[in-house]
Structure formats: C-alpha cells, structure tokens
mmCIF file of C-alpha atoms and ligand atoms in Angstrom:
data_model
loop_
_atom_site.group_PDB
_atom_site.id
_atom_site.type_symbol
_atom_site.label_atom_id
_atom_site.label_comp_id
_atom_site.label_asym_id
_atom_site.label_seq_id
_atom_site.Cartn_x
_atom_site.Cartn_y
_atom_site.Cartn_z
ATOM 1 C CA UNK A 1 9.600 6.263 -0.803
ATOM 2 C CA UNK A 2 12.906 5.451 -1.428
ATOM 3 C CA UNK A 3 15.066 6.777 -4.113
ATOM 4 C CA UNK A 4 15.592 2.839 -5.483
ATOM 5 C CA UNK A 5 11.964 3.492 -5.344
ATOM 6 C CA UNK A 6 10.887 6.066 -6.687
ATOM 7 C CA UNK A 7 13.431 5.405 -9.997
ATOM 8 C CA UNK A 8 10.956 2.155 -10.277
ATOM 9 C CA UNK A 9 8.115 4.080 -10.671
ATOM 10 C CA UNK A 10 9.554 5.942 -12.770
ATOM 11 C CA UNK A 11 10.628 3.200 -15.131
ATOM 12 C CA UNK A 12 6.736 1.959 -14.975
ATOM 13 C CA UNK A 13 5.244 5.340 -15.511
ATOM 14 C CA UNK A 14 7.847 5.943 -18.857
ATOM 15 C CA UNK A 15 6.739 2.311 -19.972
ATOM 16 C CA UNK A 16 3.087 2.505 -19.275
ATOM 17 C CA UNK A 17 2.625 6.255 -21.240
ATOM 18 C CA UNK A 18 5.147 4.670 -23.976
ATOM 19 C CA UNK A 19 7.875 7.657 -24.105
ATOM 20 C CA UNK A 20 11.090 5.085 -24.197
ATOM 21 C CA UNK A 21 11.438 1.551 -22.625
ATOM 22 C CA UNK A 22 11.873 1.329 -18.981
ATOM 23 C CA UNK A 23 15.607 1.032 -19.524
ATOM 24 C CA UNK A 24 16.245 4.144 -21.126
ATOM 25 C CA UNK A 25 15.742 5.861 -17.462
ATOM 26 C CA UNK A 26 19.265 6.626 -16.856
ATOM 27 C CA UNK A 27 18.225 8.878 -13.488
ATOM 28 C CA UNK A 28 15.141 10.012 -12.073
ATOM 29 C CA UNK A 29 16.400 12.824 -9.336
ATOM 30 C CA UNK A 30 13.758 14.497 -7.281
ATOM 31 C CA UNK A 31 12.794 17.905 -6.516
ATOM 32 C CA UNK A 32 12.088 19.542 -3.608
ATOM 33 C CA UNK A 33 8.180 17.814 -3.112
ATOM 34 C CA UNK A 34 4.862 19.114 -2.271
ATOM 35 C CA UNK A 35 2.541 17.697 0.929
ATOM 36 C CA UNK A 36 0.583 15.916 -2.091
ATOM 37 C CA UNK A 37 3.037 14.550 -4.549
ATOM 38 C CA UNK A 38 6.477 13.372 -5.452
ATOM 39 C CA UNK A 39 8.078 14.797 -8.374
ATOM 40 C CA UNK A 40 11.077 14.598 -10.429
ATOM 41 C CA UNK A 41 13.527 14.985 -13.207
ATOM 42 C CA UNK A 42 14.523 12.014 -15.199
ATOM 43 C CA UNK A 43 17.123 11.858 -17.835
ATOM 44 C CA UNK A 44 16.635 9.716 -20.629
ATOM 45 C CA UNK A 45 19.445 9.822 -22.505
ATOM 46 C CA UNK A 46 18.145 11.757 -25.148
ATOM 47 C CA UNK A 47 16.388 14.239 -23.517
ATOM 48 C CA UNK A 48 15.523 15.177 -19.903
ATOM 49 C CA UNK A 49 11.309 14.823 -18.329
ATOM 50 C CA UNK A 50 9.762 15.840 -15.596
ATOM 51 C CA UNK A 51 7.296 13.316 -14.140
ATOM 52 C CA UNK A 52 4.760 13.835 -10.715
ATOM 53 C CA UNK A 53 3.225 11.550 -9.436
ATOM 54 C CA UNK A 54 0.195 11.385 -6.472
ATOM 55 C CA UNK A 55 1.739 10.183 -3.375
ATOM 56 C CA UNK A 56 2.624 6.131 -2.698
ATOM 57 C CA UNK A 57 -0.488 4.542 -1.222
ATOM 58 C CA UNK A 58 -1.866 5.762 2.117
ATOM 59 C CA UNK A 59 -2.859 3.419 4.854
ATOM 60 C CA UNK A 60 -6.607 4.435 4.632
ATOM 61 C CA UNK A 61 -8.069 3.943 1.048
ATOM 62 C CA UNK A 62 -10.414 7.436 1.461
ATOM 63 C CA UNK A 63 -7.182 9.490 2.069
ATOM 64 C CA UNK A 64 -5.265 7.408 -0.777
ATOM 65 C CA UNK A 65 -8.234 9.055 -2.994
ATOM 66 C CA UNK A 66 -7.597 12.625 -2.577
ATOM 67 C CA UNK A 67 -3.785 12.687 -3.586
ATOM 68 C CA UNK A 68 -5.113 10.696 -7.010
ATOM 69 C CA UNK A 69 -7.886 12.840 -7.788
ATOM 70 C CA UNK A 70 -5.488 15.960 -7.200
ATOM 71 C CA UNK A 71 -3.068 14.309 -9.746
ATOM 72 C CA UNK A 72 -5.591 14.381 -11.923
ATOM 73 C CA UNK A 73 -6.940 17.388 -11.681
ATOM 74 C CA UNK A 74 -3.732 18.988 -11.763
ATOM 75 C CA UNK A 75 -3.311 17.360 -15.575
ATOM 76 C CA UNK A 76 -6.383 17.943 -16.399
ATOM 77 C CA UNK A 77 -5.728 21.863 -15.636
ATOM 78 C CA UNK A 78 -2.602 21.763 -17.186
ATOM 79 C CA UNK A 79 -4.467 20.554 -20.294
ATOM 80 C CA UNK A 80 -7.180 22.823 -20.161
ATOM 81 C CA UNK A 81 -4.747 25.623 -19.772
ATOM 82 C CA UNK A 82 -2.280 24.745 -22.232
ATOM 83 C CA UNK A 83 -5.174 24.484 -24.740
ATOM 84 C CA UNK A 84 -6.001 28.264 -23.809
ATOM 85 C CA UNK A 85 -2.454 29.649 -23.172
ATOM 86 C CA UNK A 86 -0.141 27.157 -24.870
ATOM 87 C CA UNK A 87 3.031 28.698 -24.477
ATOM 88 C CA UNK A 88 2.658 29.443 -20.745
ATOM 89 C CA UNK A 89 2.487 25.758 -19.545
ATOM 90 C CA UNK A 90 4.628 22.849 -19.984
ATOM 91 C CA UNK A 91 4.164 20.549 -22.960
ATOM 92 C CA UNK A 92 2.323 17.215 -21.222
ATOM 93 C CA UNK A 93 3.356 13.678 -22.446
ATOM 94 C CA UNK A 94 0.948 11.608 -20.678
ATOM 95 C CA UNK A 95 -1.322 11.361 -17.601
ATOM 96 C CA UNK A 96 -1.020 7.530 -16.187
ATOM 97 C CA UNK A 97 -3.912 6.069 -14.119
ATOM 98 C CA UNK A 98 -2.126 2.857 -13.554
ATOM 99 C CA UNK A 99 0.711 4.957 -11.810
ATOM 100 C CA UNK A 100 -1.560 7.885 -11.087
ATOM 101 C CA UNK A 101 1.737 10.060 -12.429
ATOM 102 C CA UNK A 102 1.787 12.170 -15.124
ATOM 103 C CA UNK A 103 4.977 13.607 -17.554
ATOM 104 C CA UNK A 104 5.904 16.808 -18.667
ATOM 105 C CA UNK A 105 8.405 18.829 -20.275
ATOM 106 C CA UNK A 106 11.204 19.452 -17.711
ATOM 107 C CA UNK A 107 12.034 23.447 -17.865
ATOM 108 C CA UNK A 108 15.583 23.680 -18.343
ATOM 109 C CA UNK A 109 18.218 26.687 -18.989
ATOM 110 C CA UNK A 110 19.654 29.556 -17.978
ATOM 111 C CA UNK A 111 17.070 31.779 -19.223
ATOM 112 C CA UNK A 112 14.565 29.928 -16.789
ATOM 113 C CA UNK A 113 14.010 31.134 -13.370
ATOM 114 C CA UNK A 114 11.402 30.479 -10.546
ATOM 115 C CA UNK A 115 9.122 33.851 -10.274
ATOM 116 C CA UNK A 116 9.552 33.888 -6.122
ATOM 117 C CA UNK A 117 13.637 33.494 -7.029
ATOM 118 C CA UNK A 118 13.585 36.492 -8.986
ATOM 119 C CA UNK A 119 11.493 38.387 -6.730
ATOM 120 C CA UNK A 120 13.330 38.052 -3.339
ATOM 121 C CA UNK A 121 16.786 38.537 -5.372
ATOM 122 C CA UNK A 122 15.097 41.535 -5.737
ATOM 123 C CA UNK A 123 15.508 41.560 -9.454
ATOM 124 C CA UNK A 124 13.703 44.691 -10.907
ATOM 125 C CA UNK A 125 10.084 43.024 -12.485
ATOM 126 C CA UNK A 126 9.480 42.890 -16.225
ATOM 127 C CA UNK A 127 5.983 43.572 -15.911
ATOM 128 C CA UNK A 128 5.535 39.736 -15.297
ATOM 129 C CA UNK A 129 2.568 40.500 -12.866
ATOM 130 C CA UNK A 130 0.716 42.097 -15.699
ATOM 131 C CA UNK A 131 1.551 38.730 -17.769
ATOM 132 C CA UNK A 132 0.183 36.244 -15.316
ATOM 133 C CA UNK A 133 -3.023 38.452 -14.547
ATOM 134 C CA UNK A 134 -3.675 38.171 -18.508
ATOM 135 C CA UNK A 135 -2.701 34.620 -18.371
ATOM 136 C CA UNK A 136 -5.401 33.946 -15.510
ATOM 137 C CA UNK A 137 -8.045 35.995 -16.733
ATOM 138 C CA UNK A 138 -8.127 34.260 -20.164
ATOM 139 C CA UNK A 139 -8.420 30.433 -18.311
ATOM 140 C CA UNK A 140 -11.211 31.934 -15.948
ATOM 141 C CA UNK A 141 -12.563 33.269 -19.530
ATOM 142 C CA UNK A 142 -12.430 30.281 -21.037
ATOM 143 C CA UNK A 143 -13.685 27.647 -18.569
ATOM 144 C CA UNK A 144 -16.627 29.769 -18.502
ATOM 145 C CA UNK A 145 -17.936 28.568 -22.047
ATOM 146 C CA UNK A 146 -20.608 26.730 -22.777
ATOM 147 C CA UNK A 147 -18.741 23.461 -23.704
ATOM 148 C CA UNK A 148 -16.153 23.283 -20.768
ATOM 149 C CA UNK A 149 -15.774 19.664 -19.037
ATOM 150 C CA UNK A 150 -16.033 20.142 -15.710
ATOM 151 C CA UNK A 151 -15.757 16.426 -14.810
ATOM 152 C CA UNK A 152 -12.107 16.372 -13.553
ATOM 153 C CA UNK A 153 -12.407 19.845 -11.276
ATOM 154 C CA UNK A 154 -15.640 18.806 -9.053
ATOM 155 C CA UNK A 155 -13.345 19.228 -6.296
ATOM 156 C CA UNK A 156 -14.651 21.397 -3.574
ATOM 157 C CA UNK A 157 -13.866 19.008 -1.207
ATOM 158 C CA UNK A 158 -9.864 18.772 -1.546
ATOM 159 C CA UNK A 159 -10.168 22.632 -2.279
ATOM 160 C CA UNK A 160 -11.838 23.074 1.644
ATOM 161 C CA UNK A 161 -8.601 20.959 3.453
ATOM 162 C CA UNK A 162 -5.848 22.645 1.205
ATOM 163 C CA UNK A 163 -7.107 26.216 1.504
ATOM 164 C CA UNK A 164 -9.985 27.029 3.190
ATOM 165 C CA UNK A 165 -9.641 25.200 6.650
ATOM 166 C CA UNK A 166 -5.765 25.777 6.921
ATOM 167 C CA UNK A 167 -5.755 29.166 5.830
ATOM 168 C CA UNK A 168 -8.853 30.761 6.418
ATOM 169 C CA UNK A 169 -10.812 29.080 9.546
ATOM 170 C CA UNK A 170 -7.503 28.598 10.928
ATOM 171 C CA UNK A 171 -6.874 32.305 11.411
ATOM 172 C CA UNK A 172 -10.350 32.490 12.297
ATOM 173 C CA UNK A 173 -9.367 30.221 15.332
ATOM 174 C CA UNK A 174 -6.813 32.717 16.226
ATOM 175 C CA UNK A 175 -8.488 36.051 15.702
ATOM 176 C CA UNK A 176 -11.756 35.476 17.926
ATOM 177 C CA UNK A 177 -12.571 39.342 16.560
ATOM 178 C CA UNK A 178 -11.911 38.482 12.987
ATOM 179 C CA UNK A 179 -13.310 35.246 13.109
ATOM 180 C CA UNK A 180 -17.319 36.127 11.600
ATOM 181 C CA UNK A 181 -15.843 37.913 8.789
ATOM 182 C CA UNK A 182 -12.806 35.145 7.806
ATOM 183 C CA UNK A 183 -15.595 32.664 8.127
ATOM 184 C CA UNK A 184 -18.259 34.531 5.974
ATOM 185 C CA UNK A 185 -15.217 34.779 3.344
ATOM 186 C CA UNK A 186 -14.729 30.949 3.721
ATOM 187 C CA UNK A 187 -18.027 30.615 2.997
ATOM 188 C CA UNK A 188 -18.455 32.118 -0.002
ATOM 189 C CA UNK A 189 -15.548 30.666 -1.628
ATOM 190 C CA UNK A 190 -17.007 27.093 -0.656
ATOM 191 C CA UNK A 191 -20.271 27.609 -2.420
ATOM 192 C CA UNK A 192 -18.870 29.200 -5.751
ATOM 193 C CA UNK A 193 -18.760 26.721 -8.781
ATOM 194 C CA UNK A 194 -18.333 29.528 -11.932
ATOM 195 C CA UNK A 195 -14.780 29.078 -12.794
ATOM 196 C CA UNK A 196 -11.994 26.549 -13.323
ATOM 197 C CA UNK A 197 -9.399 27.806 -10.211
ATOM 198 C CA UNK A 198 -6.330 26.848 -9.940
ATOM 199 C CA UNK A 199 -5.724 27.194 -6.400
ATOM 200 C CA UNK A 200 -2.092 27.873 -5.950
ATOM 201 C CA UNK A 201 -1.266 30.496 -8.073
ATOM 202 C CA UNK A 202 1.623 31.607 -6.056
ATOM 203 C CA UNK A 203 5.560 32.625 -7.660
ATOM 204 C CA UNK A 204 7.143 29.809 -6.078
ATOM 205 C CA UNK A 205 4.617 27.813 -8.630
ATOM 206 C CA UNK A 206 5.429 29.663 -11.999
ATOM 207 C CA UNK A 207 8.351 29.715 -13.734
ATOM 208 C CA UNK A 208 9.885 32.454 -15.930
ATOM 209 C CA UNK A 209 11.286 31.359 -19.786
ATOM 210 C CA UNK A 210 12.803 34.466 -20.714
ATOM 211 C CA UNK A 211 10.571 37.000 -19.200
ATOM 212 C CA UNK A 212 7.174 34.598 -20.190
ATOM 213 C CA UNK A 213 5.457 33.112 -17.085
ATOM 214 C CA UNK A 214 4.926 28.926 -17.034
ATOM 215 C CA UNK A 215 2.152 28.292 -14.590
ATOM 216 C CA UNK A 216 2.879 24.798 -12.527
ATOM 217 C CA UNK A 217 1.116 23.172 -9.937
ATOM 218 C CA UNK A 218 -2.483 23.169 -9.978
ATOM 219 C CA UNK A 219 -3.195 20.778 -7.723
ATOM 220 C CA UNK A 220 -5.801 22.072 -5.641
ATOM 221 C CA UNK A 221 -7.566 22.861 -9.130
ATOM 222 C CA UNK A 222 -11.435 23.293 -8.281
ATOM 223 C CA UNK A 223 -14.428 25.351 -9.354
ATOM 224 C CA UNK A 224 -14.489 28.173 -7.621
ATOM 225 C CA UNK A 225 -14.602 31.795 -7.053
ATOM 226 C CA UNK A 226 -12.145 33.359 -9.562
ATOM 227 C CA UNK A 227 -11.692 36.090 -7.105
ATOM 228 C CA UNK A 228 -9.586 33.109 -4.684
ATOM 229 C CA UNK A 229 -6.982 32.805 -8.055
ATOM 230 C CA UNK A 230 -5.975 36.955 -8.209
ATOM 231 C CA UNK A 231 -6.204 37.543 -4.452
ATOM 232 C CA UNK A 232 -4.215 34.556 -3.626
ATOM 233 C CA UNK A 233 -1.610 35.953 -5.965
ATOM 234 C CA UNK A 234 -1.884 39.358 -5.442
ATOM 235 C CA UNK A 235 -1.642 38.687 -2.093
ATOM 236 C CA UNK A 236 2.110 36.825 -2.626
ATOM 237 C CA UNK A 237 3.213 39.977 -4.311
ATOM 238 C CA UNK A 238 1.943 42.339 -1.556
ATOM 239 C CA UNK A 239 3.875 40.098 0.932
ATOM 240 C CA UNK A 240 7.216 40.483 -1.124
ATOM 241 C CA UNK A 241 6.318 44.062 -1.155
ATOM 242 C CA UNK A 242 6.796 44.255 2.739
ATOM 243 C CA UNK A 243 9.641 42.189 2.381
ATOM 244 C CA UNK A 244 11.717 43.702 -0.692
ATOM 245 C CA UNK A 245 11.407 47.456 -0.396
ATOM 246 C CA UNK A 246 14.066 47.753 -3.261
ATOM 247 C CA UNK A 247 11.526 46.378 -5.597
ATOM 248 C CA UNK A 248 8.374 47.432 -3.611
ATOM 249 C CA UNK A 249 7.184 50.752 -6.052
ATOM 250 C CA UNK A 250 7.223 48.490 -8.748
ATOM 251 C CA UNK A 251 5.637 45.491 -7.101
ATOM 252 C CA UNK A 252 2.751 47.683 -6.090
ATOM 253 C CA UNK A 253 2.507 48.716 -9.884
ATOM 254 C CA UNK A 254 2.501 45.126 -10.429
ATOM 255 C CA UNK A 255 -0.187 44.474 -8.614
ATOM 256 C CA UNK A 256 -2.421 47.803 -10.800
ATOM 257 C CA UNK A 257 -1.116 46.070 -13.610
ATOM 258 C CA UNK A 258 -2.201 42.338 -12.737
ATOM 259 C CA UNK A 259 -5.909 43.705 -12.295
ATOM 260 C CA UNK A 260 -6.070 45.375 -15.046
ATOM 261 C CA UNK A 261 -4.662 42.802 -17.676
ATOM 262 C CA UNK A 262 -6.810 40.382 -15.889
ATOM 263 C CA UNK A 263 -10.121 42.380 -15.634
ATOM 264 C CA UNK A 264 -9.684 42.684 -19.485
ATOM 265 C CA UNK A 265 -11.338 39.122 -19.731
ATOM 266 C CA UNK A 266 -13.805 38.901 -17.272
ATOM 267 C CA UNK A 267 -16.515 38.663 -19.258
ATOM 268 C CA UNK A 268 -17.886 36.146 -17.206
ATOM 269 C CA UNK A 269 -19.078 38.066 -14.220
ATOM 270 C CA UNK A 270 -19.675 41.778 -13.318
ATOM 271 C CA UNK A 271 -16.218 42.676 -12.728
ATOM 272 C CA UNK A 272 -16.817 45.532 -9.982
ATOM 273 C CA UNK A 273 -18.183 42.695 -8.103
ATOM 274 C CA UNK A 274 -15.309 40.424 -8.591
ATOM 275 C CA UNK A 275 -12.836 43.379 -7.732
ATOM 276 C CA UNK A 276 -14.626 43.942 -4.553
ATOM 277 C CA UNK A 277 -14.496 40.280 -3.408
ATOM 278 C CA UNK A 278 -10.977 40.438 -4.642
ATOM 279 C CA UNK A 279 -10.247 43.319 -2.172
ATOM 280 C CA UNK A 280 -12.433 41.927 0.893
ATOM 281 C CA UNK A 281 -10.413 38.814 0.128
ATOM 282 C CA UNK A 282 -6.866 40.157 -0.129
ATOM 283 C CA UNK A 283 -6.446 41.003 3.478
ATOM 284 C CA UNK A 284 -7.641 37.868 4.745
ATOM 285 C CA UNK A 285 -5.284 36.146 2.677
ATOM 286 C CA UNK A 286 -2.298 38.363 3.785
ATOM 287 C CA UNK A 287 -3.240 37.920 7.397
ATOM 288 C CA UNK A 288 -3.646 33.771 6.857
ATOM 289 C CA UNK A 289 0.272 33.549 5.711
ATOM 290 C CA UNK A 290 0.944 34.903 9.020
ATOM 291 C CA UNK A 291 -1.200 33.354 11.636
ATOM 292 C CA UNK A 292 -2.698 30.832 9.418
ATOM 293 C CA UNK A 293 -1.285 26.741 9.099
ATOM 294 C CA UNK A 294 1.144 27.499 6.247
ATOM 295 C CA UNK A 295 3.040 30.955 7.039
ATOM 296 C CA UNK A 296 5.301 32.626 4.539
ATOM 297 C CA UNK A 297 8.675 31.564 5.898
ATOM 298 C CA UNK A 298 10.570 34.754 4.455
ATOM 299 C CA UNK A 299 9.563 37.098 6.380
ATOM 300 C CA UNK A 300 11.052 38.126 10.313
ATOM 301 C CA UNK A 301 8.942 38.665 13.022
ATOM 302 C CA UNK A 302 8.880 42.584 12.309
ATOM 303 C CA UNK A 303 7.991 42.164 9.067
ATOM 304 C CA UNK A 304 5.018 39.670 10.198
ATOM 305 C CA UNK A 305 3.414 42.395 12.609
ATOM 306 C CA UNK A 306 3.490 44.577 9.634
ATOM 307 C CA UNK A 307 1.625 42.691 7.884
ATOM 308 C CA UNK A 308 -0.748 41.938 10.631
ATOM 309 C CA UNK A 309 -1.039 45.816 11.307
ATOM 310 C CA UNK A 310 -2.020 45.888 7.690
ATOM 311 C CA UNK A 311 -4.174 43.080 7.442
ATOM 312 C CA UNK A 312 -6.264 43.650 10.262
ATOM 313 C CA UNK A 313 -7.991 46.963 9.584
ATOM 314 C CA UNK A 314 -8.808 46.176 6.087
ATOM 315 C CA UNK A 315 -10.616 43.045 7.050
ATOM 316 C CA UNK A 316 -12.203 44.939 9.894
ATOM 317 C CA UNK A 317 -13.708 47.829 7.203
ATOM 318 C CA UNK A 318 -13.261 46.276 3.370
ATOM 319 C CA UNK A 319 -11.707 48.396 1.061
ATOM 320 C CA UNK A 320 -14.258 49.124 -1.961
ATOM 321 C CA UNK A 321 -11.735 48.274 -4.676
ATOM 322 C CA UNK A 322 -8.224 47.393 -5.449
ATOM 323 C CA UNK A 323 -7.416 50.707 -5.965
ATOM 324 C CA UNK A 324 -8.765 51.549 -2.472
ATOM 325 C CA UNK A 325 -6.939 48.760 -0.877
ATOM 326 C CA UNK A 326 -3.775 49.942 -2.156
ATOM 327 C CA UNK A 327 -4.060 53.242 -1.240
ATOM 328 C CA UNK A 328 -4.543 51.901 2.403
ATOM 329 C CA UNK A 329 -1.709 49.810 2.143
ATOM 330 C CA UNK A 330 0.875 52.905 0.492
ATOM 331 C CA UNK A 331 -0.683 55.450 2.683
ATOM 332 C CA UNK A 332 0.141 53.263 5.919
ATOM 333 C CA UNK A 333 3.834 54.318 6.782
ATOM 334 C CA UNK A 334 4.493 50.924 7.829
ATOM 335 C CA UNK A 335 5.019 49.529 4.521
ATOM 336 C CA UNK A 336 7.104 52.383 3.151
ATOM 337 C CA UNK A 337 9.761 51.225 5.613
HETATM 338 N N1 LIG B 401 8.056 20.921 -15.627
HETATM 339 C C1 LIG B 401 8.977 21.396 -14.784
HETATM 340 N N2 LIG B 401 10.207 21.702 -15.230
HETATM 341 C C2 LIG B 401 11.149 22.187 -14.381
HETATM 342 N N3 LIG B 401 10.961 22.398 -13.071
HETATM 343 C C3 LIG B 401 9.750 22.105 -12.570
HETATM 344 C C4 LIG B 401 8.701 21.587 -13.376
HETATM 345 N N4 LIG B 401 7.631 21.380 -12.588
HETATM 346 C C5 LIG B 401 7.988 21.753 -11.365
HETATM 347 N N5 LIG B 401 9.262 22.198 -11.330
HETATM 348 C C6 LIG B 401 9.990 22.690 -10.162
HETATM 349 O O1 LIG B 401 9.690 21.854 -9.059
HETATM 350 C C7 LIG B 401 9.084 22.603 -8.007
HETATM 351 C C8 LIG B 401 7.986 21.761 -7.382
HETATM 352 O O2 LIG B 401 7.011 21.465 -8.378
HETATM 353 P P1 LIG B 401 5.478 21.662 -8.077
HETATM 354 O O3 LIG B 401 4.709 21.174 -9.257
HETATM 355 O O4 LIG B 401 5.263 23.054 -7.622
HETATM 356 O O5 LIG B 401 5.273 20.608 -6.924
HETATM 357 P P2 LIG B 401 4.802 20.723 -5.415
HETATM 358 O O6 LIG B 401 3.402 20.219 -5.457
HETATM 359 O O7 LIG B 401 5.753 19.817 -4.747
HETATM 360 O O8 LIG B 401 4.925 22.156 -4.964
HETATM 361 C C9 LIG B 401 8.577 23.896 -8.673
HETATM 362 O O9 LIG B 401 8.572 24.957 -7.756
HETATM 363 C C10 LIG B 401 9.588 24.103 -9.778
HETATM 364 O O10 LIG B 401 10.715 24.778 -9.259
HETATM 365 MG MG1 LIG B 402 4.573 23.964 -5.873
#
C-alpha cells in the first residue's frame, strides 16, 4: 500500500469510528510493520493516534480472513486486558469492521521507551520483568472466570502458522534428534484451550511509561497453554542474557522474579505443573530463535552456538523447574562469558 494510500484509510477509519472528520488527518506516518498488519501514527491536529489496521485485501479470500480475524482478536485482547490491567495497555478508541482497523492511544514522550531498547542499551532493569510476570498472570487469572467471552480468541488455527509450525516443527525439521520431543511440545500447546494467550509477549512488543510496562501486539491472541505466554518471554530475556553480559546477573534475577510475581495468580491450574511445562518449554523456545523460521537477529554466530549448546541438553533431559533450569543455564560456563 502506498503512503497516498494508506493516509486514505486512515481518513475512512477516523470517519467511520467518529474521532474527527476525515479532514482533520493532517499525517498518518507509519511504523516499522508487522507480517500481519500496517500500522501508524496520525496527527490530528489536536492530538496524535495510533491506528492498525489488518493487511489490504489478499488475492485469495481464505488468507484475506486470517489477517481480519487477527485484527480482531488483537482488540479484543487489548480490551480484555485493559479491563484487567488498565494502566498497562493503551487506551482503545474504536475497533472498525468496515476498515478492519482499530485506534489507540499513540505512546508518546521521553519517559517512554521500547522494553528490547532498554535492554540491549544495556540499561540496568527496574525490576520490569517482575512487572510484566504480574501483569500476565492476572489476564491468565482473569480469562479463567466463569463469565469470560471467548468468542473473539477461538483461534488455534492462526496460533499453529504464527508459532507453532515456524518455530517449533520448524526446528523439529532441523534437529532430526530433537524432533519427537519439539513435536510432543507442539502438540500440547495445540490442544490447550484454558487461557486467553497472547502469543507474542516479547520486549520488542511492550513499551515502558516511566518504569510501567504497556503490553502491545496481541495478535496471535488464542486460547492456549498459559505456559506458551511466560516461556515465550522468559525465553527473550534469557536470550538478552547471552547477549548483554553487563546486565546478565540481573536479567537472570529477572527471570526468578517474573515467575514468582506471575505464579502469585495462578489460581487457575496446579502451578508446579505449569512451571514444569514452562521449563520443558523454555529450551525449545530458545533453540527455535536460532534454527527456527524467525531467528533473533541480535545475536552473532558465537553467541547463536551458545545458545544452541544450551538449548540442546535441556530439551534432551527437562529441567524439573525454573529454578532447575536456571541453575543449568548459570552453572554452564558458556553463558558466564
Ligand atoms: N499505541 C502505540 N503507541 C506508540 N507506539 C506504538 C503503539 N503501538 C505500537 N507502537 C510501536 O510500533 C511497533 C509496532 O507495533 P506492533 O503493534 O508491535 O505491530 P507489529 O504487528 O507490526 O509488530 C511497536 O514495537 C512499538 O514500538
Ligand atoms: Mg510487534
């Protein structure tokens, strides 16, 4: 889409949810876009929005559904969330179906800074990991109860192509030994229903507001195994453990802290169990943003075997906990640098 045309949309999707007539868009700039989505900021003379919108229609009408449905489902999390945890996502102005967009408050300032920024600058952590395990826990709490819609998150489907066939079966592909246990780990991820997930619960997808995490794109948002939420993250902060050894005592802290804010709120589950799936999953997940579809691009080929050299034995024999899994990972000399 063109930049003429993408400002169009714009004006339609500002008209159609009623926040200002379609001439007050003075600019609609994009930001760096997902696979799924185009977003942007637009400035409306008063005040600046941020607006996302599913994809411009595909050639084949069943591939044109799946970027709708995740743009719904990724509004329909941010609701859900923002009515458990209102501070910690953006205020929402208005899901579209006509222009299958949706707008949000655009995060603006200098006391606002992308999580994954902050963390490969190095900058010494504020006990943020702690703040986002809470944060998770209490929307995997809450999506639990009785009452919870479901409706808008019966997506299994989407969840299989963005995460369990690039990552997981993937690396299976490409570690014939491995392959048994990444696929019995696929599998049980595909049949869980029990909580909302978001998916993509990585730092390059929250933002910071003076120290207080704002959780963005939940596009692959699903039921799901809760344990696929705190591993996927976890796993993001063990990765800029190997990669920032100035930060990487307190990152591994981080990661003590994250479980136990988070386990605070699993009410919904045995939480031993969870933790164990957790740790059986962490690995996998570490050695899938290596070898998998979508590898992390920070890290140097050194740094990659590391991981690998990590990875690899604890898939091969689980760890029993978190607590077990990070011992592996300090006591391996590899990661002390
Ligand atoms: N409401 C917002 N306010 C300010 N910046 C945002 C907002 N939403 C997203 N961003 C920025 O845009 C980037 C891409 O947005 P995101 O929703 O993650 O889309 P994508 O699906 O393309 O990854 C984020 O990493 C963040 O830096
Ligand atoms: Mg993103």
């Amino acid at each position: 889409m063109t930049a003429a045309d993408f400002e169009t949309r714009v004006r339609r999707l500002v008209a159609d949810l009623d926040l200002a007539p379609a001439e007050a868009v003075r600019s609609a700039e994009r930001l760096a876009g997902g696979v799924a989505s185009d977003i942007g900021v637009v400035d409306l003379g008063d005040r600046k929005i941020c607006v996302k919108f599913a994809l411009e229609r595909l050639k084949v009408a069943a591939e044109w559904h799946a970027p709708v449905r995740r743009n719904r489902a990724e509004y329909a999390w941010l609701a859900f969330a923002g009515s458990v945890v209102p501070r910690s996502v953006p205020a929402l102005f208005g899901w579209s179906a006509a222009e299958n967009g949706f707008a949000m408050e655009y995060l603006d300032g200098s006391d606002i800074v992308l999580w994954k920024a902050a963390l490969l600058a190095a900058t010494t952590p504020k006990d943020e990991a702690a703040t986002v395990g809470d944060l998770i826990g209490r929307i995997h709490a809450a999506s639990t109860a009785g009452d919870f819609d479901d409706g808008p998150f019966k997506n299994a489907e989407d969840f299989r192509a963005l995460r369990l066939d690039p990552y997981l079966r993937f690396t299976a592909g490409r570690h014939p030994a491995l392959a048994e246990r990444l696929d019995a780990l696929s599998d049980g991820l595909d049949v869980a229903r029990r909580v909302l997930v978001h998916g993509d619960v990585s730092p390059k997808n929250i933002l910071l507001r003076g120290g207080t995490p704002i959780l963005l794109d939940a596009e692959c948002a699903t039921m799901g195994d809760a344990a696929f939420d705190v591993a996927f993250c976890l796993n993001h902060l063990v990765l800029k453990a190997v990669h920032v050894p100035a930060i990487r005592p307190a990152l591994i802290e981080g990661i003590r802290r994250f479980w136990i804010a988070y386990a605070a709120h699993v009410t919904f589950e045995d939480a031993d169990a969870l933790e164990v799936r957790v740790a059986a999953l962490l690995p996998a997940l570490m050695l899938a943003r290596i070898d998998g579809k979508s590898p992390v691009e920070y890290l140097g080929e050194a740094e990659r075997e590391r991981v690998r050299q990590l990875a690899i034995p604890l898939l091969a024999s689980p760890p029993s906990g978190l607590s077990a899994f990070l011992d592996r990972l300090v006591w391996d000399a590899s990661i002390h640098g």
